[in-house]
Amino acid sequence: MAELEEREDEGLNERLAQDILDAVEAQDPARVTSLLEPLHPADIADLLEQITAPERHDLLTLWQGMDGEVLSEIREGIREEVIDTLSPQVLADAVRELDTDDVVDIVQDLELPQQEIILGALNRADRAAVEKALTYPEYSAGRLMQREAVVAPEHWTVGEAIDFLRNADYLPDQFYHVILIDPRMKPVSYVTLGRMLSARRDTPLRELSEDSYRTFHPEDPDSDVAYAFNQYHLISAPVVDDDGRLVGVITIDDAMNVLDEEHQEDILRLAGVGDESTISDSVWDTLRARTPWLFVNLLTANISAWVISQFEGTISVIVALAALMPIIASMGGNAGTQSLTVAVRALATRDLTSSNAARVVRREVAVGVVNGLFFAAVMGGMGILLYGGSLALAGVIASAMVINLAVAALAGVLVPLMLNKLKLDPALASGTFVTTMTDVVGFFSFLGLATVVLL
């Protein structure tokens, strides 16, 4: 017992994961259950994602204590496999106690037979709420909200609200506000639990209303919802229909999940590995995500190779140019990636807008020029020391360095801005364009200047 309490405090670790796998291999369901029971659902989800498919199947077959929260925590691709492994009864028991927003998150990516199993486990009201949520656009507030909301008439006092909450047959597992509504079920404001519990019983609820109150429509993009939660420090917010009547509530955990998913997608897309790649993907899934962008990169690399081929005569005369070319291109690529990463992140957080774009572009170009001048001096000196003391060659290296770093900084901001203007995801394609530009400009400026100055 002491061992389990210690492990509960620690969460999932290597030793515990190995103990669980050993229990699975020994076909010991009691041991598997005793080891998994103290863990948080998120830790169990991590374990299921980290182990192999056969190990996952054996573990789920032995463990009969599946919690619906584990299904809501687990990654989509693995979730489908887990649901296929579970018996219909175990699956039904797991999802029955979930809030409707978690059920929607699980159901929306499943095939119809799997959807029917889960929907069939819900009571009539919850099933209707989930099916209604699925009619809203994907990545919308309607998919994000939960039907369960705690409401009170706007004319109630604190005492009346507390007595109502104490006697309620059902309350959501987590809620942060009591939403105040008018007789037509239209929300007018909300009160935090903290302010309500610290006020006198005869205090009218409307006197405790929060200034942060705002509502969303079910068809609002979930990215806009997440931005508002982050920007205005919201904890929860009502969702209203076209007539302004309450249809659900969005809580901060769901909004922050959207932000986290968007950040992960941006990072993965910048690297050209798809937007859902993980270490548990199969070889085929990994190839399918990465190969297209490698092919695009191959095509763009051939553009750079073509530029180099136009200066074969210059390179054959001055062999040192072949050794120096990668340095110019590499510096430009790194500088472009720096500007690009900052720009894509600023676009995602809406810090980079049309109103401040010109100022940001000027700043990046200035940084590129200053960096170019500094590294031009460094490379010019190295060119003199390493390549026969040629001042002309040093000048060519220095000039190409300034040009390429300035262009790299400029492209790193302008390319994602233009893609964003065209309603394309800047994280998806910017890296390829910026790298191509810095390679082409770097090679052309370096070899072009060498041709003019040194021959």
PDB file of C-alpha atoms in Angstrom, residues 16-225:
ATOM      1  CA  LEU A  16       6.211   1.755 -12.809  1.00  0.00           C
ATOM      2  CA  ALA A  17       5.697   1.404 -16.558  1.00  0.00           C
ATOM      3  CA  GLN A  18       7.972  -1.644 -16.576  1.00  0.00           C
ATOM      4  CA  ASP A  19       6.138  -3.137 -13.576  1.00  0.00           C
ATOM      5  CA  ILE A  20       2.853  -2.786 -15.452  1.00  0.00           C
ATOM      6  CA  LEU A  21       4.280  -4.410 -18.580  1.00  0.00           C
ATOM      7  CA  ASP A  22       5.698  -7.243 -16.458  1.00  0.00           C
ATOM      8  CA  ALA A  23       2.232  -7.801 -14.963  1.00  0.00           C
ATOM      9  CA  VAL A  24       0.741  -7.810 -18.463  1.00  0.00           C
ATOM     10  CA  GLU A  25       3.304 -10.371 -19.643  1.00  0.00           C
ATOM     11  CA  ALA A  26       2.524 -12.506 -16.582  1.00  0.00           C
ATOM     12  CA  GLN A  27      -1.211 -12.314 -17.444  1.00  0.00           C
ATOM     13  CA  ASP A  28      -1.966 -10.997 -13.927  1.00  0.00           C
ATOM     14  CA  PRO A  29      -5.132  -8.846 -14.154  1.00  0.00           C
ATOM     15  CA  ALA A  30      -5.241  -8.129 -10.422  1.00  0.00           C
ATOM     16  CA  ARG A  31      -1.678  -6.793 -10.477  1.00  0.00           C
ATOM     17  CA  VAL A  32      -2.361  -4.713 -13.594  1.00  0.00           C
ATOM     18  CA  THR A  33      -5.441  -3.158 -11.995  1.00  0.00           C
ATOM     19  CA  SER A  34      -3.688  -2.434  -8.690  1.00  0.00           C
ATOM     20  CA  LEU A  35      -0.841  -0.669 -10.492  1.00  0.00           C
ATOM     21  CA  LEU A  36      -3.087   1.378 -12.794  1.00  0.00           C
ATOM     22  CA  GLU A  37      -5.758   2.331 -10.273  1.00  0.00           C
ATOM     23  CA  PRO A  38      -3.760   5.060  -8.429  1.00  0.00           C
ATOM     24  CA  LEU A  39      -2.621   6.738 -11.661  1.00  0.00           C
ATOM     25  CA  HIS A  40      -4.157   9.864 -13.113  1.00  0.00           C
ATOM     26  CA  PRO A  41      -6.033   9.242 -16.408  1.00  0.00           C
ATOM     27  CA  ALA A  42      -3.482  11.410 -18.236  1.00  0.00           C
ATOM     28  CA  ASP A  43      -0.656   9.143 -17.026  1.00  0.00           C
ATOM     29  CA  ILE A  44      -2.521   6.042 -18.179  1.00  0.00           C
ATOM     30  CA  ALA A  45      -3.093   7.695 -21.557  1.00  0.00           C
ATOM     31  CA  ASP A  46       0.645   8.417 -21.786  1.00  0.00           C
ATOM     32  CA  LEU A  47       1.435   4.790 -21.014  1.00  0.00           C
ATOM     33  CA  LEU A  48      -0.960   3.529 -23.690  1.00  0.00           C
ATOM     34  CA  GLU A  49       0.637   5.856 -26.235  1.00  0.00           C
ATOM     35  CA  GLN A  50       4.188   4.814 -25.373  1.00  0.00           C
ATOM     36  CA  ILE A  51       3.861   1.028 -25.546  1.00  0.00           C
ATOM     37  CA  THR A  52       3.538  -1.134 -28.658  1.00  0.00           C
ATOM     38  CA  ALA A  53       0.210  -2.158 -30.205  1.00  0.00           C
ATOM     39  CA  PRO A  54       0.417  -5.814 -28.977  1.00  0.00           C
ATOM     40  CA  GLU A  55       1.281  -4.644 -25.452  1.00  0.00           C
ATOM     41  CA  ARG A  56      -1.595  -2.165 -25.591  1.00  0.00           C
ATOM     42  CA  HIS A  57      -4.040  -4.901 -26.642  1.00  0.00           C
ATOM     43  CA  ASP A  58      -2.918  -7.264 -23.881  1.00  0.00           C
ATOM     44  CA  LEU A  59      -3.080  -4.533 -21.238  1.00  0.00           C
ATOM     45  CA  LEU A  60      -6.610  -3.472 -22.199  1.00  0.00           C
ATOM     46  CA  THR A  61      -7.759  -7.091 -22.293  1.00  0.00           C
ATOM     47  CA  LEU A  62      -6.544  -7.651 -18.739  1.00  0.00           C
ATOM     48  CA  TRP A  63      -7.610  -4.292 -17.286  1.00  0.00           C
ATOM     49  CA  GLN A  64     -11.335  -3.951 -16.699  1.00  0.00           C
ATOM     50  CA  GLY A  65     -11.224  -0.567 -14.960  1.00  0.00           C
ATOM     51  CA  MET A  66     -11.188   1.682 -18.038  1.00  0.00           C
ATOM     52  CA  ASP A  67     -12.052   5.279 -17.126  1.00  0.00           C
ATOM     53  CA  GLY A  68     -13.716   7.564 -19.655  1.00  0.00           C
ATOM     54  CA  GLU A  69     -11.218  10.270 -18.755  1.00  0.00           C
ATOM     55  CA  VAL A  70      -8.460   8.078 -20.193  1.00  0.00           C
ATOM     56  CA  LEU A  71     -10.246   8.038 -23.545  1.00  0.00           C
ATOM     57  CA  SER A  72     -10.570  11.831 -23.526  1.00  0.00           C
ATOM     58  CA  GLU A  73      -6.851  12.227 -22.738  1.00  0.00           C
ATOM     59  CA  ILE A  74      -5.472   9.802 -25.297  1.00  0.00           C
ATOM     60  CA  ARG A  75      -4.347  10.805 -28.798  1.00  0.00           C
ATOM     61  CA  GLU A  76      -6.866  10.317 -31.613  1.00  0.00           C
ATOM     62  CA  GLY A  77      -5.053   7.622 -33.588  1.00  0.00           C
ATOM     63  CA  ILE A  78      -4.426   5.495 -30.498  1.00  0.00           C
ATOM     64  CA  ARG A  79      -7.939   6.185 -29.210  1.00  0.00           C
ATOM     65  CA  GLU A  80      -9.547   4.409 -32.185  1.00  0.00           C
ATOM     66  CA  GLU A  81      -7.380   1.365 -31.568  1.00  0.00           C
ATOM     67  CA  VAL A  82      -8.268   1.378 -27.858  1.00  0.00           C
ATOM     68  CA  ILE A  83     -11.990   1.645 -28.563  1.00  0.00           C
ATOM     69  CA  ASP A  84     -11.785  -1.278 -31.007  1.00  0.00           C
ATOM     70  CA  THR A  85     -10.127  -3.374 -28.291  1.00  0.00           C
ATOM     71  CA  LEU A  86     -12.651  -2.626 -25.536  1.00  0.00           C
ATOM     72  CA  SER A  87     -15.832  -4.637 -25.222  1.00  0.00           C
ATOM     73  CA  PRO A  88     -19.067  -2.673 -25.855  1.00  0.00           C
ATOM     74  CA  GLN A  89     -20.055  -2.912 -22.190  1.00  0.00           C
ATOM     75  CA  VAL A  90     -16.694  -1.649 -20.885  1.00  0.00           C
ATOM     76  CA  LEU A  91     -16.756   1.176 -23.422  1.00  0.00           C
ATOM     77  CA  ALA A  92     -20.316   2.138 -22.483  1.00  0.00           C
ATOM     78  CA  ASP A  93     -19.459   2.212 -18.772  1.00  0.00           C
ATOM     79  CA  ALA A  94     -16.373   4.320 -19.486  1.00  0.00           C
ATOM     80  CA  VAL A  95     -18.147   7.118 -21.370  1.00  0.00           C
ATOM     81  CA  ARG A  96     -21.380   7.239 -19.380  1.00  0.00           C
ATOM     82  CA  GLU A  97     -20.027   9.571 -16.699  1.00  0.00           C
ATOM     83  CA  LEU A  98     -18.208  11.985 -19.038  1.00  0.00           C
ATOM     84  CA  ASP A  99     -19.388  15.531 -19.694  1.00  0.00           C
ATOM     85  CA  THR A 100     -20.884  16.000 -23.129  1.00  0.00           C
ATOM     86  CA  ASP A 101     -17.929  18.032 -24.461  1.00  0.00           C
ATOM     87  CA  ASP A 102     -15.588  15.130 -23.693  1.00  0.00           C
ATOM     88  CA  VAL A 103     -17.969  12.678 -25.367  1.00  0.00           C
ATOM     89  CA  VAL A 104     -18.099  14.893 -28.471  1.00  0.00           C
ATOM     90  CA  ASP A 105     -14.300  15.036 -28.556  1.00  0.00           C
ATOM     91  CA  ILE A 106     -14.165  11.235 -28.498  1.00  0.00           C
ATOM     92  CA  VAL A 107     -17.027  10.551 -30.911  1.00  0.00           C
ATOM     93  CA  GLN A 108     -16.301  13.104 -33.639  1.00  0.00           C
ATOM     94  CA  ASP A 109     -13.298  11.248 -35.083  1.00  0.00           C
ATOM     95  CA  LEU A 110     -14.750   7.720 -34.939  1.00  0.00           C
ATOM     96  CA  GLU A 111     -16.406   5.603 -37.605  1.00  0.00           C
ATOM     97  CA  LEU A 112     -20.202   5.245 -37.472  1.00  0.00           C
ATOM     98  CA  PRO A 113     -20.253   1.784 -35.799  1.00  0.00           C
ATOM     99  CA  GLN A 114     -18.007   3.042 -32.998  1.00  0.00           C
ATOM    100  CA  GLN A 115     -20.069   6.217 -32.672  1.00  0.00           C
ATOM    101  CA  GLU A 116     -23.246   4.184 -32.268  1.00  0.00           C
ATOM    102  CA  ILE A 117     -21.728   2.105 -29.475  1.00  0.00           C
ATOM    103  CA  ILE A 118     -20.850   5.219 -27.499  1.00  0.00           C
ATOM    104  CA  LEU A 119     -24.050   7.125 -28.261  1.00  0.00           C
ATOM    105  CA  GLY A 120     -26.073   4.075 -27.278  1.00  0.00           C
ATOM    106  CA  ALA A 121     -24.503   4.162 -23.800  1.00  0.00           C
ATOM    107  CA  LEU A 122     -25.762   7.693 -23.088  1.00  0.00           C
ATOM    108  CA  ASN A 123     -29.081   8.698 -21.639  1.00  0.00           C
ATOM    109  CA  ARG A 124     -31.566  10.377 -23.968  1.00  0.00           C
ATOM    110  CA  ALA A 125     -30.708  13.956 -22.998  1.00  0.00           C
ATOM    111  CA  ASP A 126     -26.942  13.486 -23.264  1.00  0.00           C
ATOM    112  CA  ARG A 127     -27.266  11.666 -26.577  1.00  0.00           C
ATOM    113  CA  ALA A 128     -29.384  14.507 -27.990  1.00  0.00           C
ATOM    114  CA  ALA A 129     -26.823  17.043 -26.781  1.00  0.00           C
ATOM    115  CA  VAL A 130     -23.910  15.142 -28.363  1.00  0.00           C
ATOM    116  CA  GLU A 131     -25.747  14.651 -31.658  1.00  0.00           C
ATOM    117  CA  LYS A 132     -26.627  18.342 -31.721  1.00  0.00           C
ATOM    118  CA  ALA A 133     -22.983  19.281 -31.098  1.00  0.00           C
ATOM    119  CA  LEU A 134     -21.901  17.079 -34.006  1.00  0.00           C
ATOM    120  CA  THR A 135     -24.075  19.149 -36.363  1.00  0.00           C
ATOM    121  CA  TYR A 136     -21.872  22.199 -35.748  1.00  0.00           C
ATOM    122  CA  PRO A 137     -18.769  22.757 -37.913  1.00  0.00           C
ATOM    123  CA  GLU A 138     -15.590  20.981 -36.931  1.00  0.00           C
ATOM    124  CA  TYR A 139     -13.234  23.182 -34.876  1.00  0.00           C
ATOM    125  CA  SER A 140     -16.119  25.383 -33.713  1.00  0.00           C
ATOM    126  CA  ALA A 141     -17.355  26.540 -30.314  1.00  0.00           C
ATOM    127  CA  GLY A 142     -20.333  24.177 -30.688  1.00  0.00           C
ATOM    128  CA  ARG A 143     -17.972  21.189 -30.720  1.00  0.00           C
ATOM    129  CA  LEU A 144     -16.021  22.618 -27.787  1.00  0.00           C
ATOM    130  CA  MET A 145     -18.873  23.426 -25.401  1.00  0.00           C
ATOM    131  CA  GLN A 146     -20.493  21.191 -22.829  1.00  0.00           C
ATOM    132  CA  ARG A 147     -24.243  21.130 -22.355  1.00  0.00           C
ATOM    133  CA  GLU A 148     -23.984  20.961 -18.558  1.00  0.00           C
ATOM    134  CA  ALA A 149     -24.119  24.513 -17.178  1.00  0.00           C
ATOM    135  CA  VAL A 150     -24.942  25.863 -13.731  1.00  0.00           C
ATOM    136  CA  VAL A 151     -27.505  28.663 -14.009  1.00  0.00           C
ATOM    137  CA  ALA A 152     -29.521  30.819 -11.652  1.00  0.00           C
ATOM    138  CA  PRO A 153     -32.173  33.526 -12.187  1.00  0.00           C
ATOM    139  CA  GLU A 154     -30.607  36.971 -12.151  1.00  0.00           C
ATOM    140  CA  HIS A 155     -32.892  38.121  -9.302  1.00  0.00           C
ATOM    141  CA  TRP A 156     -31.732  35.434  -6.865  1.00  0.00           C
ATOM    142  CA  THR A 157     -29.636  36.117  -3.794  1.00  0.00           C
ATOM    143  CA  VAL A 158     -26.446  34.328  -2.773  1.00  0.00           C
ATOM    144  CA  GLY A 159     -28.361  32.276  -0.207  1.00  0.00           C
ATOM    145  CA  GLU A 160     -30.908  31.090  -2.745  1.00  0.00           C
ATOM    146  CA  ALA A 161     -28.151  30.066  -5.155  1.00  0.00           C
ATOM    147  CA  ILE A 162     -26.188  28.160  -2.482  1.00  0.00           C
ATOM    148  CA  ASP A 163     -29.318  26.303  -1.319  1.00  0.00           C
ATOM    149  CA  PHE A 164     -30.097  25.404  -4.938  1.00  0.00           C
ATOM    150  CA  LEU A 165     -26.580  24.054  -5.537  1.00  0.00           C
ATOM    151  CA  ARG A 166     -26.647  21.993  -2.345  1.00  0.00           C
ATOM    152  CA  ASN A 167     -29.948  20.344  -3.295  1.00  0.00           C
ATOM    153  CA  ALA A 168     -29.226  19.866  -7.007  1.00  0.00           C
ATOM    154  CA  ASP A 169     -29.511  16.285  -8.276  1.00  0.00           C
ATOM    155  CA  TYR A 170     -26.579  16.782 -10.642  1.00  0.00           C
ATOM    156  CA  LEU A 171     -23.740  19.263 -11.035  1.00  0.00           C
ATOM    157  CA  PRO A 172     -20.841  19.164 -13.516  1.00  0.00           C
ATOM    158  CA  ASP A 173     -17.592  17.723 -12.181  1.00  0.00           C
ATOM    159  CA  GLN A 174     -15.931  21.079 -12.791  1.00  0.00           C
ATOM    160  CA  PHE A 175     -17.554  24.501 -12.986  1.00  0.00           C
ATOM    161  CA  TYR A 176     -16.292  27.942 -12.130  1.00  0.00           C
ATOM    162  CA  HIS A 177     -19.237  30.293 -12.625  1.00  0.00           C
ATOM    163  CA  VAL A 178     -22.918  30.443 -11.912  1.00  0.00           C
ATOM    164  CA  ILE A 179     -24.466  31.910 -15.066  1.00  0.00           C
ATOM    165  CA  LEU A 180     -27.226  34.419 -14.432  1.00  0.00           C
ATOM    166  CA  ILE A 181     -30.170  34.180 -16.843  1.00  0.00           C
ATOM    167  CA  ASP A 182     -33.318  36.174 -17.538  1.00  0.00           C
ATOM    168  CA  PRO A 183     -36.807  34.565 -17.802  1.00  0.00           C
ATOM    169  CA  ARG A 184     -36.181  33.770 -21.503  1.00  0.00           C
ATOM    170  CA  MET A 185     -33.066  31.659 -20.691  1.00  0.00           C
ATOM    171  CA  LYS A 186     -30.776  34.361 -22.024  1.00  0.00           C
ATOM    172  CA  PRO A 187     -27.538  34.733 -20.035  1.00  0.00           C
ATOM    173  CA  VAL A 188     -26.912  38.265 -18.798  1.00  0.00           C
ATOM    174  CA  SER A 189     -23.762  37.811 -16.672  1.00  0.00           C
ATOM    175  CA  TYR A 190     -22.040  35.352 -14.376  1.00  0.00           C
ATOM    176  CA  VAL A 191     -20.698  35.113 -10.828  1.00  0.00           C
ATOM    177  CA  THR A 192     -17.570  33.242  -9.738  1.00  0.00           C
ATOM    178  CA  LEU A 193     -17.958  30.662  -6.999  1.00  0.00           C
ATOM    179  CA  GLY A 194     -15.310  32.432  -4.927  1.00  0.00           C
ATOM    180  CA  ARG A 195     -17.172  35.767  -4.848  1.00  0.00           C
ATOM    181  CA  MET A 196     -20.473  34.031  -4.198  1.00  0.00           C
ATOM    182  CA  LEU A 197     -19.202  31.980  -1.258  1.00  0.00           C
ATOM    183  CA  SER A 198     -17.494  34.983   0.322  1.00  0.00           C
ATOM    184  CA  ALA A 199     -20.615  37.202   0.168  1.00  0.00           C
ATOM    185  CA  ARG A 200     -23.511  37.471   2.626  1.00  0.00           C
ATOM    186  CA  ARG A 201     -26.550  35.284   1.943  1.00  0.00           C
ATOM    187  CA  ASP A 202     -28.809  38.267   1.287  1.00  0.00           C
ATOM    188  CA  THR A 203     -26.497  39.748  -1.376  1.00  0.00           C
ATOM    189  CA  PRO A 204     -28.160  39.874  -4.834  1.00  0.00           C
ATOM    190  CA  LEU A 205     -26.163  37.813  -7.352  1.00  0.00           C
ATOM    191  CA  ARG A 206     -26.234  40.609  -9.926  1.00  0.00           C
ATOM    192  CA  GLU A 207     -24.136  42.755  -7.562  1.00  0.00           C
ATOM    193  CA  LEU A 208     -21.320  40.159  -7.825  1.00  0.00           C
ATOM    194  CA  SER A 209     -21.239  39.990 -11.629  1.00  0.00           C
ATOM    195  CA  GLU A 210     -17.832  39.695 -13.310  1.00  0.00           C
ATOM    196  CA  ASP A 211     -16.547  42.337 -15.741  1.00  0.00           C
ATOM    197  CA  SER A 212     -14.926  39.638 -17.893  1.00  0.00           C
ATOM    198  CA  TYR A 213     -18.322  38.298 -19.024  1.00  0.00           C
ATOM    199  CA  ARG A 214     -18.662  37.560 -22.745  1.00  0.00           C
ATOM    200  CA  THR A 215     -20.532  35.018 -24.856  1.00  0.00           C
ATOM    201  CA  PHE A 216     -19.800  32.935 -27.954  1.00  0.00           C
ATOM    202  CA  HIS A 217     -21.915  31.549 -30.781  1.00  0.00           C
ATOM    203  CA  PRO A 218     -21.766  27.787 -31.531  1.00  0.00           C
ATOM    204  CA  GLU A 219     -20.319  28.436 -34.997  1.00  0.00           C
ATOM    205  CA  ASP A 220     -17.480  30.689 -33.807  1.00  0.00           C
ATOM    206  CA  PRO A 221     -14.086  29.141 -34.696  1.00  0.00           C
ATOM    207  CA  ASP A 222     -12.517  27.377 -31.727  1.00  0.00           C
ATOM    208  CA  SER A 223      -9.283  29.275 -32.413  1.00  0.00           C
ATOM    209  CA  ASP A 224     -11.140  32.557 -31.775  1.00  0.00           C
ATOM    210  CA  VAL A 225     -12.552  31.125 -28.563  1.00  0.00           C
TER     211      VAL A 225
END
